[in-house]
Tab-separated table of C-alpha atoms and ligand atoms in Angstrom:
chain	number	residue	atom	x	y	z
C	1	UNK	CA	0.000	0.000	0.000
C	2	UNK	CA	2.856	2.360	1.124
C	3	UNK	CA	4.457	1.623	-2.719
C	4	UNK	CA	0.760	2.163	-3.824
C	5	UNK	CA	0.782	5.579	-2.577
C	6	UNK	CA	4.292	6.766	-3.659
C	7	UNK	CA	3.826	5.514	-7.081
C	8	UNK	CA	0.541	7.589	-6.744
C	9	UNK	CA	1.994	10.830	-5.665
C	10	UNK	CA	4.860	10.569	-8.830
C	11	UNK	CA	2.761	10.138	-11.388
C	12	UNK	CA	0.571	13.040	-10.218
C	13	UNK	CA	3.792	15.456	-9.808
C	14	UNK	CA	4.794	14.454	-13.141
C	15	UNK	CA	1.458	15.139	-14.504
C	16	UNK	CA	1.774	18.855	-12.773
C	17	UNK	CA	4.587	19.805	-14.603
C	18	UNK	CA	3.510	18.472	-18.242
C	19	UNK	CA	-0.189	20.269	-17.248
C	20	UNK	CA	-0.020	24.078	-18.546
C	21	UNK	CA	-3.405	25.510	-17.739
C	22	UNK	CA	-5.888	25.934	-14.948
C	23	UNK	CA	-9.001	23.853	-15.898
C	24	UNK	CA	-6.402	20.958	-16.248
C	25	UNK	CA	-4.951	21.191	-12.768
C	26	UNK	CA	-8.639	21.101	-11.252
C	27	UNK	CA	-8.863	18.333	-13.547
C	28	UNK	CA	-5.750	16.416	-11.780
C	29	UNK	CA	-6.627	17.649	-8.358
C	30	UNK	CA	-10.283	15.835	-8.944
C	31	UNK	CA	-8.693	12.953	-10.457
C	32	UNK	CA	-6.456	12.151	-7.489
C	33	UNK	CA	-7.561	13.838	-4.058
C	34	UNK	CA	-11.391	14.116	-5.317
C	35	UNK	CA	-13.943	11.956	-3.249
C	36	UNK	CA	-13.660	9.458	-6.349
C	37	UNK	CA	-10.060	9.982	-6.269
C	38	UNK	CA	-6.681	7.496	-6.704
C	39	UNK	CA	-5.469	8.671	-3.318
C	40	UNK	CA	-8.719	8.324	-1.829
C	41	UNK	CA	-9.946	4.732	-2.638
C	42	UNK	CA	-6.614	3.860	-1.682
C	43	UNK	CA	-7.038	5.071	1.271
C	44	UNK	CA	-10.528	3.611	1.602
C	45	UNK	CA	-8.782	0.593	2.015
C	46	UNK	CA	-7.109	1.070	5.111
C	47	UNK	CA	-9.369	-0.668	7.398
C	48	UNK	CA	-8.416	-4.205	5.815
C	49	UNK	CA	-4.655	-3.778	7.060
C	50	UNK	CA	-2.974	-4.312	10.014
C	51	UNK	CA	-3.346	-2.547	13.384
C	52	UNK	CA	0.278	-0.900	13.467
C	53	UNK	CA	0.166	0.163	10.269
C	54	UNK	CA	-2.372	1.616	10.258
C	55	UNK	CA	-1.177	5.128	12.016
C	56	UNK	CA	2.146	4.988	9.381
C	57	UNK	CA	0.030	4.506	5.957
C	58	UNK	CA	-2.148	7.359	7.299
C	59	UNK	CA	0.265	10.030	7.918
C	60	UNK	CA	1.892	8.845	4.750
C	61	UNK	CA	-1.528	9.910	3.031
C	62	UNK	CA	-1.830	12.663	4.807
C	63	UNK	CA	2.058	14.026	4.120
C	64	UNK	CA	1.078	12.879	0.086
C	65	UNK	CA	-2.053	15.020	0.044
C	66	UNK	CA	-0.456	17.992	1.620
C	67	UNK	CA	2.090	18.070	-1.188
C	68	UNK	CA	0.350	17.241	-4.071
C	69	UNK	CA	-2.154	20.207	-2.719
C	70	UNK	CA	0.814	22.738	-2.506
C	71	UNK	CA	2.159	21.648	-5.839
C	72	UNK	CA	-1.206	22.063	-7.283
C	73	UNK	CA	-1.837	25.483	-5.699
C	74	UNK	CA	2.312	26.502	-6.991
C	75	UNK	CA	1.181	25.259	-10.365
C	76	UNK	CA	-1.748	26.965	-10.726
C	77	UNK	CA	-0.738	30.813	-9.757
C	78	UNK	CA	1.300	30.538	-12.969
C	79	UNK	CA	-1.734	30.427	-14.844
C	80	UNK	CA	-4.713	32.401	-12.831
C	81	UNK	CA	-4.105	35.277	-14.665
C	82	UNK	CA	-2.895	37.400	-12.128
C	83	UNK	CA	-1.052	40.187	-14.049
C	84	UNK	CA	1.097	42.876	-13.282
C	85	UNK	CA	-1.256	45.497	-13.050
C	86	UNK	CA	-3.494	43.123	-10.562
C	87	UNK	CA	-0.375	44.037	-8.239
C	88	UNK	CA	-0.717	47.912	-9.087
C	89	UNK	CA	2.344	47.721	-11.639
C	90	UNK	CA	1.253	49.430	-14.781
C	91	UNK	CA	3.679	49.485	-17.312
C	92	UNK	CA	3.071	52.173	-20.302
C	93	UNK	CA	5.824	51.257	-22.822
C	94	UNK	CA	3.634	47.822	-23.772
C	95	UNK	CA	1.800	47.939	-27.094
C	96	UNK	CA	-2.094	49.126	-26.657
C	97	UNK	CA	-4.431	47.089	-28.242
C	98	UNK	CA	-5.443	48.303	-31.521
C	99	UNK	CA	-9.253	48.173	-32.779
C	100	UNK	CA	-9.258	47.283	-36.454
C	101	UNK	CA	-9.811	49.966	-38.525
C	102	UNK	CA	-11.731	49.378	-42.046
C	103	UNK	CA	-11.859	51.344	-44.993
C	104	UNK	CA	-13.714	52.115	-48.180
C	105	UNK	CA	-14.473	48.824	-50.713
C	106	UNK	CA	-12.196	49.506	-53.605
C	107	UNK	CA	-15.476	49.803	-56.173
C	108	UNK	CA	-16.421	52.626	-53.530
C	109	UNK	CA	-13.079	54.346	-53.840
C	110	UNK	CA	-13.061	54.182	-57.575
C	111	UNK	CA	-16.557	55.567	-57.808
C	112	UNK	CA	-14.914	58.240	-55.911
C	113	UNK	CA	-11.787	58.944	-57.821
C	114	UNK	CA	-14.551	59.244	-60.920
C	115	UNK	CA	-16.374	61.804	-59.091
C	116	UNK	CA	-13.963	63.475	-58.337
C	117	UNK	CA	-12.402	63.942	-61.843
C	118	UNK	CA	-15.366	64.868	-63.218
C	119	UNK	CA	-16.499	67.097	-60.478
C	120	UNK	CA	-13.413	69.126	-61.395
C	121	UNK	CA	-14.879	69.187	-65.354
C	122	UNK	CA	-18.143	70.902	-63.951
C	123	UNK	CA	-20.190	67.452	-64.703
C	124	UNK	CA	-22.701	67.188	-62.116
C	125	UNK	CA	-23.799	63.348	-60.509
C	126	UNK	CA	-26.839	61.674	-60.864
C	127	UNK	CA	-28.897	58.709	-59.885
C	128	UNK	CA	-31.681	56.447	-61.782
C	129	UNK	CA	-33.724	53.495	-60.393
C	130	UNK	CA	-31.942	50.036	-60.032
C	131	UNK	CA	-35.638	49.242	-61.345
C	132	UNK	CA	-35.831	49.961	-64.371
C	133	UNK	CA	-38.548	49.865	-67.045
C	134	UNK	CA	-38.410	48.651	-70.606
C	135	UNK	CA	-38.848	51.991	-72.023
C	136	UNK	CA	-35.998	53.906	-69.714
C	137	UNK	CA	-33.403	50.816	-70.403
C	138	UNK	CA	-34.120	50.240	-74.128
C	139	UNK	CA	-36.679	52.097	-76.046
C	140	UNK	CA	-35.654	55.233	-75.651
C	141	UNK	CA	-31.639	54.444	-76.109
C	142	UNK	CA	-33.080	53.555	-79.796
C	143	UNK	CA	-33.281	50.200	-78.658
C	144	UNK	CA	-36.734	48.916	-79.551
C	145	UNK	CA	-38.403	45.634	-79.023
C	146	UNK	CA	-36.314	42.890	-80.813
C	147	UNK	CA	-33.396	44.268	-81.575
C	148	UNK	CA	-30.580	42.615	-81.633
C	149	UNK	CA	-28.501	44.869	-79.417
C	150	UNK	CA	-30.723	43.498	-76.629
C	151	UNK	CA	-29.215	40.011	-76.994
C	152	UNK	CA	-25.684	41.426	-75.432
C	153	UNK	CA	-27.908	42.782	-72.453
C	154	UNK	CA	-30.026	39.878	-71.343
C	155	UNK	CA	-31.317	40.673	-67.776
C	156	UNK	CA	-33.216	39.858	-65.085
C	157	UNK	CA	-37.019	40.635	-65.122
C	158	UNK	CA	-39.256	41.146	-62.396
C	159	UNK	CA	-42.772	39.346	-62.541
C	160	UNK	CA	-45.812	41.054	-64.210
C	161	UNK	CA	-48.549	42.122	-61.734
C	162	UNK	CA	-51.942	39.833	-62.861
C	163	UNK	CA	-54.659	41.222	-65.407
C	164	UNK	CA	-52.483	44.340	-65.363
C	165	UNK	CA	-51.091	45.536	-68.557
C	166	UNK	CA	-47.501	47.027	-68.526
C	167	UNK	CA	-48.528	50.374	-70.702
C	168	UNK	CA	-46.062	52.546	-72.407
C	169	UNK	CA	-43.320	51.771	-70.071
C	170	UNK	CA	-42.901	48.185	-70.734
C	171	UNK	CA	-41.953	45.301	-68.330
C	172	UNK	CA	-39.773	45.897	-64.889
C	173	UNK	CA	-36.482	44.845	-65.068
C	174	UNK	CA	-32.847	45.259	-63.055
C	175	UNK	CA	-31.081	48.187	-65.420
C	176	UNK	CA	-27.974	46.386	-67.806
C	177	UNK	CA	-26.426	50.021	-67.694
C	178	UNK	CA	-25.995	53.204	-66.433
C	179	UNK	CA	-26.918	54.925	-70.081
C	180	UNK	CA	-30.866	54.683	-68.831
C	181	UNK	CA	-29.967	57.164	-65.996
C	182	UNK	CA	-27.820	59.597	-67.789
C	183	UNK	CA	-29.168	59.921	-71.084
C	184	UNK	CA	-33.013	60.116	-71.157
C	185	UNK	CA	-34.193	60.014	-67.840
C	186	UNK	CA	-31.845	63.000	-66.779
C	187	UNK	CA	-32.200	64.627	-70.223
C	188	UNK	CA	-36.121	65.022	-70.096
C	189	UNK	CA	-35.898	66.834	-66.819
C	190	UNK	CA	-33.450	69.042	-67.581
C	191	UNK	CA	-33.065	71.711	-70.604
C	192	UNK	CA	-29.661	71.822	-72.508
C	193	UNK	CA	-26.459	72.905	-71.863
C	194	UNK	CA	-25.989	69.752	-69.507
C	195	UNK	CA	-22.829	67.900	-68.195
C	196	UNK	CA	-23.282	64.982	-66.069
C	197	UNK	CA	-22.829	61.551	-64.790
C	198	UNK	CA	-24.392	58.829	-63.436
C	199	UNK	CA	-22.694	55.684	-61.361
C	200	UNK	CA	-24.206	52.501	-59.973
C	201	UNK	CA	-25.519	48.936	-59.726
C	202	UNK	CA	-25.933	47.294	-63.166
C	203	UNK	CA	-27.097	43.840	-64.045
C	204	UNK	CA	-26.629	41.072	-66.242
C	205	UNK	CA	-26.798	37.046	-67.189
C	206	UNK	CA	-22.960	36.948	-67.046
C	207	UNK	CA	-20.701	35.129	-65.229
C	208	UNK	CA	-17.077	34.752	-65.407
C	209	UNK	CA	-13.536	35.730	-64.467
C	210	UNK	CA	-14.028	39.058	-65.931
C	211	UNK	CA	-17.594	39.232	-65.584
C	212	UNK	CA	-20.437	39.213	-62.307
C	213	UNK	CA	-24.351	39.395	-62.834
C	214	UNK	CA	-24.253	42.357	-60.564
C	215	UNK	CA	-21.595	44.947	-61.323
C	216	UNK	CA	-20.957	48.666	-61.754
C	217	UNK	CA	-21.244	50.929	-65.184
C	218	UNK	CA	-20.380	55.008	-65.584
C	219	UNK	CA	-21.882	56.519	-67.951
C	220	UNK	CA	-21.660	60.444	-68.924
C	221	UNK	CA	-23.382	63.020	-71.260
C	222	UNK	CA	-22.823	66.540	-72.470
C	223	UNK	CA	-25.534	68.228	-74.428
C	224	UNK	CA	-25.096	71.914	-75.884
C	225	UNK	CA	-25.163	73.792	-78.954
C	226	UNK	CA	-21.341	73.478	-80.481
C	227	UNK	CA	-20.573	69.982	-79.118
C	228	UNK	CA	-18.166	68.051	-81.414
C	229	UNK	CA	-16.587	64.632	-81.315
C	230	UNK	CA	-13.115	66.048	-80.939
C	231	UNK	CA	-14.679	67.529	-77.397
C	232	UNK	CA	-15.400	63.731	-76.322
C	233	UNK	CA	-11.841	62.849	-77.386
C	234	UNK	CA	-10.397	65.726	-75.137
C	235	UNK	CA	-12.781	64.764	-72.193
C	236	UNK	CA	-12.180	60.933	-72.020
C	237	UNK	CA	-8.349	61.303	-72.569
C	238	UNK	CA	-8.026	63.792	-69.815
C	239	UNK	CA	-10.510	61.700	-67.693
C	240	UNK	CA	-8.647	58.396	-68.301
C	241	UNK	CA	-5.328	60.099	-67.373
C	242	UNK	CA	-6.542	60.863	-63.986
C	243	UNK	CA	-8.891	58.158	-63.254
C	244	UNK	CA	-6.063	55.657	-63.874
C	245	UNK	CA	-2.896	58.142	-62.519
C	246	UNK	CA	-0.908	57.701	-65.418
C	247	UNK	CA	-0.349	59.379	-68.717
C	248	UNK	CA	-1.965	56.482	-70.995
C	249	UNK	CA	-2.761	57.491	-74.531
C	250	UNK	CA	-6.760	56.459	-75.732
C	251	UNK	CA	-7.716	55.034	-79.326
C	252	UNK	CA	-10.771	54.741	-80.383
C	253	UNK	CA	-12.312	52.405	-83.361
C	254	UNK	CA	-15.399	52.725	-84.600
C	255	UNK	CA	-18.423	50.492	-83.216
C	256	UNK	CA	-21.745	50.366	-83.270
C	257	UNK	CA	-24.450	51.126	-80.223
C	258	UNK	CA	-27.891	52.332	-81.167
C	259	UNK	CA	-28.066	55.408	-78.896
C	260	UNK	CA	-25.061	57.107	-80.897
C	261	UNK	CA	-24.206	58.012	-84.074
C	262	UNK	CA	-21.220	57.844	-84.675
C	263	UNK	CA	-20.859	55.335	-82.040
C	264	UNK	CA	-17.043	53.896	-81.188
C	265	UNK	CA	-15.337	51.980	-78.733
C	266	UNK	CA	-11.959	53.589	-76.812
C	267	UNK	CA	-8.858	51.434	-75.477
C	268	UNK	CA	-6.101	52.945	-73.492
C	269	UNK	CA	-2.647	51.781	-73.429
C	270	UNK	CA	-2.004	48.561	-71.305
C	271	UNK	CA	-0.690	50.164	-67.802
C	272	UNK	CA	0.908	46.509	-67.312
C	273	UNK	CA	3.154	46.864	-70.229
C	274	UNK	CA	3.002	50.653	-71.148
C	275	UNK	CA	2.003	49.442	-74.161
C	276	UNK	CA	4.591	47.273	-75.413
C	277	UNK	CA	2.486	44.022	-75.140
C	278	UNK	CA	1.686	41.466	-72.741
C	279	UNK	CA	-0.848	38.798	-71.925
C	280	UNK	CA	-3.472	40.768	-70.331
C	281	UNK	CA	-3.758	43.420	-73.753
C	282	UNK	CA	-3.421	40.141	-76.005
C	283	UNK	CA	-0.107	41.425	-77.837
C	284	UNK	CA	-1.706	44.607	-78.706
C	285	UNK	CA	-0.370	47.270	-76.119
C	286	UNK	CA	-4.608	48.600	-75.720
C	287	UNK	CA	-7.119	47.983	-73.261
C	288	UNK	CA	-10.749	48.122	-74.262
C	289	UNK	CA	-12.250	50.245	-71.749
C	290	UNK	CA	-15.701	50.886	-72.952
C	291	UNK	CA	-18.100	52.824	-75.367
C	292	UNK	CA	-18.825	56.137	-76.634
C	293	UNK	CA	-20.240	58.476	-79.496
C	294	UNK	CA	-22.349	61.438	-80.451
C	295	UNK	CA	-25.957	60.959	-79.192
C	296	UNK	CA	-28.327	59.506	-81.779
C	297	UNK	CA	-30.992	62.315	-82.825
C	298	UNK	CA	-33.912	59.853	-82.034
C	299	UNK	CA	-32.511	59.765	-78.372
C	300	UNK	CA	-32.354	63.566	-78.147
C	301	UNK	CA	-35.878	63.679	-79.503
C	302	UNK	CA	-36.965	61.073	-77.059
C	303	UNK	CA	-36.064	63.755	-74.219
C	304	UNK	CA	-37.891	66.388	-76.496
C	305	UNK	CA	-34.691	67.793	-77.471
C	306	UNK	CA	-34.369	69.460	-80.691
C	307	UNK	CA	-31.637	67.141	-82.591
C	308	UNK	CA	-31.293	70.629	-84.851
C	309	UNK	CA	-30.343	73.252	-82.232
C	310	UNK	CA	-28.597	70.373	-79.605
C	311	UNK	CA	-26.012	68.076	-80.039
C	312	UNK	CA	-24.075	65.657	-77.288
C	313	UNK	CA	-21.565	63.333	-76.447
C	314	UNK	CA	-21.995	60.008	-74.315
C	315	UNK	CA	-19.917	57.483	-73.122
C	316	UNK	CA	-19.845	54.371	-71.092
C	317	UNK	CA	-17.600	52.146	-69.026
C	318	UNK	CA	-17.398	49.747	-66.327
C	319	UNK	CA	-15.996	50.254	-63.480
C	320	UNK	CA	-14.554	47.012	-62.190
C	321	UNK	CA	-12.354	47.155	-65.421
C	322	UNK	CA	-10.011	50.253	-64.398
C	323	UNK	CA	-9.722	48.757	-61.191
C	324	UNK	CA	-8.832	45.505	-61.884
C	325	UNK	CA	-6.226	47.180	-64.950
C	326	UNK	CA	-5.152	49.559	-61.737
C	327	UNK	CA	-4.370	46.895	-59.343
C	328	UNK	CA	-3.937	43.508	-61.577
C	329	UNK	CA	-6.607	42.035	-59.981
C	330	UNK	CA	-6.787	38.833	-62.863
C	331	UNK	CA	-10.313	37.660	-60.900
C	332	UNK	CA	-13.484	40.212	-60.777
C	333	UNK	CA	-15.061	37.772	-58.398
C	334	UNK	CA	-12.792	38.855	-55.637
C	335	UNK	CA	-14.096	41.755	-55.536
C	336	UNK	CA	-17.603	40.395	-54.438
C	337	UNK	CA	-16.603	37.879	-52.207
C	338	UNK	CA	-16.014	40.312	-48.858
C	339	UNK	CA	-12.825	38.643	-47.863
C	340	UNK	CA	-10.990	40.650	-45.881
C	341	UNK	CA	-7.538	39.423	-46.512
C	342	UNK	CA	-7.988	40.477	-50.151
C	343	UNK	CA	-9.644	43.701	-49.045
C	344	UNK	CA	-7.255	44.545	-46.879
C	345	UNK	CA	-4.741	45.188	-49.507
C	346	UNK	CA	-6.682	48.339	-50.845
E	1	DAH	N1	-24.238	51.282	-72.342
E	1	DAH	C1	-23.221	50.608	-73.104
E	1	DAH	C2	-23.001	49.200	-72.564
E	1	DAH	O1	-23.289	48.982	-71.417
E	1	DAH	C3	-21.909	51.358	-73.058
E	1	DAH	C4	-21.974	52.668	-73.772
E	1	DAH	C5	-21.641	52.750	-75.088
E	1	DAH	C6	-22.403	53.816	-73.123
E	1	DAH	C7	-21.680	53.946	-75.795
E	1	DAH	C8	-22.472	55.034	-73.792
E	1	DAH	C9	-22.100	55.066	-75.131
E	1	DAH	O2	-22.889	56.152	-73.195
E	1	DAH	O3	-22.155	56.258	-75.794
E	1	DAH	O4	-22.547	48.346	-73.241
């Protein structure tokens, strides 16, 4: 029994070193001196032994349980958290603990580079519906019912109210761009000379590395008497300059859109390679960055403008694209998935 107990009592101080928190000491103590205990049944037994030694296998016990309780208790005020301020000792040199500090989405901070530029051109910001109606997104871009151009911009529709008809206006439907906003919903409210764009939500059925059924378009308009194309040219080129902080060069090729006339398309030079050539411009040192063109007279007579007095310039882009061109993000669905290690980096 004696051998019992002192195998007993070095297994548990062998246990309290290896043991390195709290919980797990209470554990041990429970485990050996608990009413359930090792110590304890072993000492349960002690009234099936001999007379005489019964007085030496009790102190023995006793002695055991005293030191495995002090060991416990020396163990344990390692670990109780006591600190040095608990003991008045405040030391100001450690490191405070810093609350994280966020910061704008990157779409949001491009958004706001764009307003910026074009702030400082006098072009004033607007907003149009998310919602959009057949008529606002299509018809009156020159876009009527079954044209083809509406095969690039399939969409999401919402459903049709029952036994009511959907009128002049057409179905409801999430916007595909920003045009709906800046050309003819702005342009009927407001009389010529006008400068101004409009930013937002846009949506599509897309989906792939460069492309996400909910993303964001910029779109902007000038209307006056003596607009010309070279005026668009001189706009975008100083626009692209800033928007993208470097001095890029812009092309532009001629394309077709129904809501201008002449309509084109405008690359800038690669920022990866300056131009020289590289993957992400497929060998040709240009980046297609989006549309533009003089505004189709059947658009400026939609916002009962008078295509013989006014002329304008529009133009169109997404925004995702500078920013991924900006930052070489090779993935647009990063941008969507709120991870904050890839966030963080902005
Ligand atoms: N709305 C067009 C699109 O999403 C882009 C565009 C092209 C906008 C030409 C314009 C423009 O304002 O003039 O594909």
């Amino acid at each position: 029994m004696k051998k019992t107990l002192e195998q007993l009592k070095q297994k548990a101080l062998g246990e309290i070193q290896r043991i390195n928190d709290s919980e797990g000491l209470k554990n041990l103590e429970t485990e050996y001196l608990g009413r359930k205990g090792k110590i304890t049944k072993v000492l349960r037994e002690i009234k099936d032994i001999s007379e005489e030694m019964k007085p030496v296998i009790g102190k023995l016990a006793n002695e055991i349980k005293i030191e495995l309780t002090d060991a416990i208790k020396t163990a344990d005020s390692k670990f109780s958290g006591k600190s040095s301020t608990d003991k008045g000792f405040f030391d100001p040199t450690l490191p405070g603990i810093r609350s994280a500090e966020g910061h704008l989405h990157p779409i949001t901070q491009m958004l706001e580079r764009i307003w910026d530029v074009f702030r400082s051109m006098n072009f004033d910001i607007v907003d149009g519906p998310e919602i959009e109606n057949d008529y606002y997104n299509f018809q009156a871009l020159n876009i009527p019912q079954d044209h083809p151009a509406r095969d690039m911009q399939d969409t999401f529709y919402l459903k049709k109210e029952k036994n009511k008809s959907v009128g002049k206006y057409g179905e409801l439907l999430l916007r595909t761009h920003t045009s709906s906003a800046s050309q003819v919903r702005t342009m009927e409210k407001n009389k010529p000379p006008l400068r101004v764009i409009a930013t937002g939500k846009c949506y599509r059925r897309d989906e792939d590395v460069s492309h996400t059924p909910m993303f964001h378009q910029f779109d902007g308009v000038a209307v006056d008497s003596d607009i010309t194309f070279s005026d668009l040219k001189g706009t975008l080129h100083h626009a692209m300059r800033e928007i993208l902080e470097k001095d890029i060069k812009v092309r532009f090729r001629i394309s077709y859109f129904p809501f201008v006339e002449p309509g084109a398309e405008f690359d800038v030079t690669c920022t990866i390679c300056n131009g020289k050539g590289c993957p992400t411009c497929k060998n040709t040192g240009w980046l297609e960055m989006g549309g533009c063109g003089m505004i189709h007279p059947n658009v400026l007579k939609a916002a009962k403008y008078d295509p013989k007095k006014h002329q304008g310039f529009a133009f169109g882009f997404g925004i995702e694209r500078p920013l991924m061109i900006k930052h070489k993000i090779a993935d647009i669905r990063t941008l969507f998935e709120n991870d904050a290690r890839f966030l963080k980096q902005f």
